[in-house]
Coordinates of C-alpha atoms in Angstrom, one line a residue:
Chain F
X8 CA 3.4 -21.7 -65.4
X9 CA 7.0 -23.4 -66.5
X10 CA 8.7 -20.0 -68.1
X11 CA 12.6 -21.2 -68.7
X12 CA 12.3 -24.0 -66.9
X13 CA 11.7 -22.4 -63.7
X14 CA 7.9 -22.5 -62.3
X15 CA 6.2 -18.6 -61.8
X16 CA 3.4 -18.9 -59.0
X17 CA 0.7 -17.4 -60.9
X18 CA -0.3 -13.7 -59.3
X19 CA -3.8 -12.7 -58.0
X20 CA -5.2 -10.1 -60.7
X21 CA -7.4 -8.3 -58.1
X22 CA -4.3 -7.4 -56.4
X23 CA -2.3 -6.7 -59.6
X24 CA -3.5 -3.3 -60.0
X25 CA -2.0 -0.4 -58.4
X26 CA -4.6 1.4 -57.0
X27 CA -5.9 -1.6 -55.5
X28 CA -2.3 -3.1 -54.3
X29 CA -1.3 0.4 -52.6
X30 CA -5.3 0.6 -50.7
X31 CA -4.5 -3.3 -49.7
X32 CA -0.8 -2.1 -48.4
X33 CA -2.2 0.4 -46.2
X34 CA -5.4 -1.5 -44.8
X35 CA -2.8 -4.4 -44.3
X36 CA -0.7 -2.0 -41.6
X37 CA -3.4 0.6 -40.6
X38 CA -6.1 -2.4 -40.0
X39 CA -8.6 0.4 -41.3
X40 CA -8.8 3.9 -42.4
X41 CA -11.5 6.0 -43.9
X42 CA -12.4 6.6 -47.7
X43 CA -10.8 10.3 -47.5
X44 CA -7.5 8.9 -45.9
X45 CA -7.6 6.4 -48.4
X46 CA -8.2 9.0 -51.1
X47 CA -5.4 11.0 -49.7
X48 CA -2.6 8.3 -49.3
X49 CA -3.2 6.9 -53.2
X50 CA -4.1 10.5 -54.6
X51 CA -7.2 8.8 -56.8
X52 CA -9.9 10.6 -57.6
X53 CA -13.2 9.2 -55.4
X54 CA -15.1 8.0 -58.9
X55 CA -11.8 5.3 -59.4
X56 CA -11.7 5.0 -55.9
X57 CA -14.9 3.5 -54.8
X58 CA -15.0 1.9 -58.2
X59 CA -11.7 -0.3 -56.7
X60 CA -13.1 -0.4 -53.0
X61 CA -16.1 -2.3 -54.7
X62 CA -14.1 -4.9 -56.4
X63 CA -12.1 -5.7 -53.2
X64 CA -15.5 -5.8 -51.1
X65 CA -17.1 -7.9 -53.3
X66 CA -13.7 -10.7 -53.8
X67 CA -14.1 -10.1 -49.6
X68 CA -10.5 -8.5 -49.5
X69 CA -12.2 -5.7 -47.5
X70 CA -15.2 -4.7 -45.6
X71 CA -16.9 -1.1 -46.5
X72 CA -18.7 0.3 -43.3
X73 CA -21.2 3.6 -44.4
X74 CA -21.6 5.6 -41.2
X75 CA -21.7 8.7 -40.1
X76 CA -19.0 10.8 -37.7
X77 CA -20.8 13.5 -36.0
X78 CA -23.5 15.3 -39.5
X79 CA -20.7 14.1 -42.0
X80 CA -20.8 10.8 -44.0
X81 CA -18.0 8.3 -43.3
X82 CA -17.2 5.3 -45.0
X83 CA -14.8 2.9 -43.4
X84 CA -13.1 0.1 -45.0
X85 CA -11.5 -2.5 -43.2
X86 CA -9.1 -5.6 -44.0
X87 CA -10.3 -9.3 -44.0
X88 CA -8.7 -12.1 -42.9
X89 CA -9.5 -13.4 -46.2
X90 CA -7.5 -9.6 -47.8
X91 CA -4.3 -10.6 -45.3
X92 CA -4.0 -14.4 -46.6
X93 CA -4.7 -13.0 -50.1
X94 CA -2.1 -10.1 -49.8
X95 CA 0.2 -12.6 -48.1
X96 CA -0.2 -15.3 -51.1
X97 CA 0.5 -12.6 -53.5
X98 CA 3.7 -10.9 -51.7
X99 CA 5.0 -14.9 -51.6
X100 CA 3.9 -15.0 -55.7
X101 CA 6.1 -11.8 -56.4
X102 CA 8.9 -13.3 -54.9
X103 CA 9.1 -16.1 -56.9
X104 CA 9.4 -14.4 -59.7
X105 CA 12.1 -12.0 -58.0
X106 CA 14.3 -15.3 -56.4
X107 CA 16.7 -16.4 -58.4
X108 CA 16.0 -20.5 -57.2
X109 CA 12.2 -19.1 -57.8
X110 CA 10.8 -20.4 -54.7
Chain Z
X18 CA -1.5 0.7 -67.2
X19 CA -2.9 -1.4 -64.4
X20 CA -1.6 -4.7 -64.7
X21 CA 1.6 -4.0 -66.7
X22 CA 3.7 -3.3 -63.6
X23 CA 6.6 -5.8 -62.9
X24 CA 7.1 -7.9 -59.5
X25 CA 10.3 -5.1 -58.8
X26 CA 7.5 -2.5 -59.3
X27 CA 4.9 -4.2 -57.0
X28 CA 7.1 -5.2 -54.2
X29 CA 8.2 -1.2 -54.6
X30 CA 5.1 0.1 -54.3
X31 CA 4.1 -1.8 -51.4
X32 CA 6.7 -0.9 -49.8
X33 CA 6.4 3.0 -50.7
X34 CA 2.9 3.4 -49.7
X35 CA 3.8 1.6 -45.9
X36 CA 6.1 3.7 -45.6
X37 CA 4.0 6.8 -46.8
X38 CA 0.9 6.2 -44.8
X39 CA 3.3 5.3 -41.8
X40 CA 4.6 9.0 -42.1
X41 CA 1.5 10.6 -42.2
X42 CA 0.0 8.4 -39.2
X43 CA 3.3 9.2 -37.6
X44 CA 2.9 13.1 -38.0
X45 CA 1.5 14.9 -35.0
X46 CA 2.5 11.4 -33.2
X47 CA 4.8 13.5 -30.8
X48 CA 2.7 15.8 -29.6
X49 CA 1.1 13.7 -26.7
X50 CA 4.2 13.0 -25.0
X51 CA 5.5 16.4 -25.2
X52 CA 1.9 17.4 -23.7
X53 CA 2.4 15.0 -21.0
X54 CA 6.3 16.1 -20.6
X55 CA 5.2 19.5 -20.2
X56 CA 2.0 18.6 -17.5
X57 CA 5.0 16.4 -15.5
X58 CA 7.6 18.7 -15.4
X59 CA 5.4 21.7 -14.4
X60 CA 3.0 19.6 -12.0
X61 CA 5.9 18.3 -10.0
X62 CA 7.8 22.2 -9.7
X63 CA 4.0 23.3 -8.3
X64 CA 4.4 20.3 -6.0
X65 CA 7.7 20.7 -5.3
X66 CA 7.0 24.8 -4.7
X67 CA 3.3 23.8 -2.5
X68 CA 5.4 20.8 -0.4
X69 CA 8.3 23.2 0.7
X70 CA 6.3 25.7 1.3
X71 CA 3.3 23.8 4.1
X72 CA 5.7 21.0 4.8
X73 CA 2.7 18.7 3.6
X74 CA 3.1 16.1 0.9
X75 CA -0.3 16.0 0.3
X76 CA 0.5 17.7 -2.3
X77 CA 1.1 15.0 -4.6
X78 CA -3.0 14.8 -4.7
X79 CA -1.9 17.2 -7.7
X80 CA -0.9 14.2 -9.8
X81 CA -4.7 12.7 -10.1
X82 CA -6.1 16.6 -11.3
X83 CA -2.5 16.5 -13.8
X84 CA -3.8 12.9 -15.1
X85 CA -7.2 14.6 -15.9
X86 CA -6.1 17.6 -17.4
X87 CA -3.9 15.2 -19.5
X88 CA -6.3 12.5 -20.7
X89 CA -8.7 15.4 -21.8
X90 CA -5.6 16.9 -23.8
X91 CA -5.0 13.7 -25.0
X92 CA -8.0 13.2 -26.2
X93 CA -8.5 16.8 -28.0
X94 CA -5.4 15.5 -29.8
X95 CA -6.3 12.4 -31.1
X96 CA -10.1 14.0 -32.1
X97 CA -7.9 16.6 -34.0
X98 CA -6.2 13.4 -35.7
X99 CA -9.4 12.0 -36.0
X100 CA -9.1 11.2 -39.9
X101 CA -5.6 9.4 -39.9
X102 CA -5.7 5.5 -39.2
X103 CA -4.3 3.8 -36.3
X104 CA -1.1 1.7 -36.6
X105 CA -0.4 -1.9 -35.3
X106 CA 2.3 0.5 -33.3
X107 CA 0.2 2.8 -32.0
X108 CA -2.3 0.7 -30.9
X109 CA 0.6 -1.7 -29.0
X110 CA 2.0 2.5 -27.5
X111 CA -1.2 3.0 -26.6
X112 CA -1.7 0.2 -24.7
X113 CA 2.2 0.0 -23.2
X114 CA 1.4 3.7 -21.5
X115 CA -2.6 2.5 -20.7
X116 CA -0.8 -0.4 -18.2
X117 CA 1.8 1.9 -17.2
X118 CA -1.4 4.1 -16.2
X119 CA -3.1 1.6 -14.6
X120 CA -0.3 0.7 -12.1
X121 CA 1.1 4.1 -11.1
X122 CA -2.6 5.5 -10.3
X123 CA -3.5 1.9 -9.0
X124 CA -0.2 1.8 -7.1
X125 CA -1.0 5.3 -5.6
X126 CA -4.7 4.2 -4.5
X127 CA -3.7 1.2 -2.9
X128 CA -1.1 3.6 -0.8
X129 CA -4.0 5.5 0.4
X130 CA -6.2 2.4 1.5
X131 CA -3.0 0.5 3.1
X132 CA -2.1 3.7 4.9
X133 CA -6.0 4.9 5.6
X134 CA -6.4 0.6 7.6
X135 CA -2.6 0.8 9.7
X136 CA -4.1 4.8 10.9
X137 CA -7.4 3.3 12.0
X138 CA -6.2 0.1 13.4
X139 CA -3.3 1.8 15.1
X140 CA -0.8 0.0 14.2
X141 CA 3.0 1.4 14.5
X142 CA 5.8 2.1 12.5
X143 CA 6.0 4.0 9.0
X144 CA 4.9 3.0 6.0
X145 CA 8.1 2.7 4.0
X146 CA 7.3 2.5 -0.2
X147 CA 9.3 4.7 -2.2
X148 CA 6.7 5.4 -4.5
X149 CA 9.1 7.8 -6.3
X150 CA 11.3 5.5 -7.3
X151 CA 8.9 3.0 -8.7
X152 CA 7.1 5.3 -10.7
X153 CA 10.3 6.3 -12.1
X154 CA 11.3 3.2 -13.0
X155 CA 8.1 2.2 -14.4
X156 CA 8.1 5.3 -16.5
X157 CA 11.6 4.9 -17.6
X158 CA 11.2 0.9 -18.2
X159 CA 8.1 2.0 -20.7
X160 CA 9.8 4.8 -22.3
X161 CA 12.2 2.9 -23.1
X162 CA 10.2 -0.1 -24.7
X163 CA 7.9 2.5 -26.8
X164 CA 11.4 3.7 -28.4
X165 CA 12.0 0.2 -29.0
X166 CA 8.9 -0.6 -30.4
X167 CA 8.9 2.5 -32.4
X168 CA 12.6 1.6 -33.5
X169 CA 13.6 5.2 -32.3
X170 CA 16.8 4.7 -30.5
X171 CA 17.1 8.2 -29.4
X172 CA 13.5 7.9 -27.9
X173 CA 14.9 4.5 -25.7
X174 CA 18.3 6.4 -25.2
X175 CA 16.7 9.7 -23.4
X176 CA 14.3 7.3 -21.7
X177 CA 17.3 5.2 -20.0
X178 CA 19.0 8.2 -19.8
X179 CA 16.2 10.4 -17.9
X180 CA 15.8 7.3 -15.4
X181 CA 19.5 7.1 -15.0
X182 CA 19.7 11.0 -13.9
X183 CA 16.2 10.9 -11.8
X184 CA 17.4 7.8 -10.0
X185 CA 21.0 9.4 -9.1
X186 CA 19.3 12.5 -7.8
X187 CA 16.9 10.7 -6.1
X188 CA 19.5 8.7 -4.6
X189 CA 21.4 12.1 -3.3
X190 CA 19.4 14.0 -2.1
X191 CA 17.4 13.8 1.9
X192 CA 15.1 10.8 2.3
X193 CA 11.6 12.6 2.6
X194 CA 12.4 16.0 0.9
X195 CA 9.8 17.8 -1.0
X196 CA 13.0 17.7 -3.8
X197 CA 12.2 14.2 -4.7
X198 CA 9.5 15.4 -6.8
X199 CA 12.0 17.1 -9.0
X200 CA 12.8 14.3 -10.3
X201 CA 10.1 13.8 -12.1
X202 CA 11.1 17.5 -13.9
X203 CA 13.9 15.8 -15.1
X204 CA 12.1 13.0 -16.3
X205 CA 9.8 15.1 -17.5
X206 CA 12.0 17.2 -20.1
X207 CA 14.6 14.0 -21.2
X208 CA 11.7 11.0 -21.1
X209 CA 8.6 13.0 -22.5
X210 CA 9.4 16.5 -24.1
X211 CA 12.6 15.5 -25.4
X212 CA 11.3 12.5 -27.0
X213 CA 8.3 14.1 -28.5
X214 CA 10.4 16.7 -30.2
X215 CA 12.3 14.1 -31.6
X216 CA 9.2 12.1 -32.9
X217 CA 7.7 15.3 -34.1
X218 CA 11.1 16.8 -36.4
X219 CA 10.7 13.1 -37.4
X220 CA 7.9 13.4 -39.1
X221 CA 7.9 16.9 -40.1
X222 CA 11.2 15.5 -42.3

């Protein structure tokens, strides 16, 4: 998208969200963590939560995993390799709108 | 709200919630080498006190039953942690202090076998491994790497430093005596407990 001459690569709108970005930047160090970790870290409420969780699971950013630890529910969610090249694409995306030669 | 935020902003948060969720995952992350610091330093006085006292090295059997009492400890800690993620850096910790497991108890059970075959075949002579000084090396060698890794300096510092002070006393003191097996108080208190306290202010902050 030519914007004062300089090209913009255009960013990924699943990850340009906040809630979503921030549960993507933690499953991209932790690997996985669990929907009340998840809750914890981004201080959502659980209806906006899982709302978010879906839209990543179903683009294939992320894998949910509904289990159970011990009597109590769990529900895991996990990167993808598909979620890393994703995130990666749209960390090199931000830059060029950051850089001043916009890379 | 959602996608107004600028590239500054993204970038940011990315950034901020790393570094958050590394915190949390981080808290609690000392208390398994001050557990094990603790087990070392007061195993090896018991040896130490048990050695002296029957002139008997055998002893140092006390270091399998400390390993048990520790990998249960271990364990109640990380069930107690159960809800906070592992880290790409805990996962490579784990895994430096697994190996370093592997080859001291491996190291100590090949010992016994070597020494159990030259007693039954009769052969002559001592068998001369200072299994002290290996240990201590190895210990030192992965403290220091898990500071490294964890980009704690102080962590690597007390780790080369503990090493340093165990292999000079180790290095004064009369070949056989049951005082060799201080050394691993030292190392103990400046590779383990030290450390740990460290790691766990750290996180606290």
């Amino acid at each position: 998208m030519p914007e004062n001459g300089k090209f913009f690569k255009p960013l990924d709108p699943l990850l340009h969200s906040e809630l979503r970005l921030a549960v993507m930047s933690i499953l991209l160090d932790a690997g996985s963590a669990d929907f009340v970790y998840l809750k914890a870290e981004t201080g959502a409420t659980s209806g906006n939560l899982s709302v978010q969780l879906d839209k990543l699971q179903q683009a294939g950013y992320i894998e949910v995993t509904k289990g159970f630890k011990g009597k109590m529910p769990q529900t895991v969610c996990s990167i993808t390799d598909k979620g890393r090249d994703a995130f990666a694409s749209y960390v090199e995306a931000l830059r060029s709108y950051i850089s001043p030669d916009n890379r | 709200m959602e996608n107004n935020f600028s590239a500054e902003n993204s970038l940011r948060l990315i950034t901020e919630t790393i570094e958050r969720s590394r915190r949390t995952m981080a808290k609690n992350s000392g208390k398994p080498m001050i557990l094990w610091g603790v087990l070392v330093a007061v195993t090896s006085v018991i040896i130490y006190f048990l050695w002296s006292k029957t002139d008997n090295p055998i002893w140092n059997l006390l270091w399998f039953a400390m390993s048990a009492i520790g990998g249960v400890g271990t364990y109640m800690i990380g069930r107690n942690r159960e809800k906070t993620p592992a880290t790409e850096i805990s996962r490579i910790l784990g895994k430096i202090w697994m190996w370093f497991g592997f080859f001291a108890t491996g190291f100590y059970v090949i010992l016994w076998i070597v020494a159990a075959i030259r007693y039954t075949a009769g052969m002559d002579g001592i068998l001369r491994v200072d299994m002290t000084m290996l240990i201590l090396m190895m210990m030192g060698l992965c403290g220091a790497i898990s500071g490294s890794v964890m980009n704690q300096k102080a962590v690597s510092i007390s780790s080369v430093l503990a090493t340093a002070l165990s292999v000079i006393f180790l290095l004064l003191i009369p070949d056989g005596s049951p005082l060799q097996i201080l050394t691993f108080l030292i190392l103990g208190v400046f590779a383990l407990i030290i450390p740990g306290l460290i790691l766990q202010n750290k996180a606290k902050a």
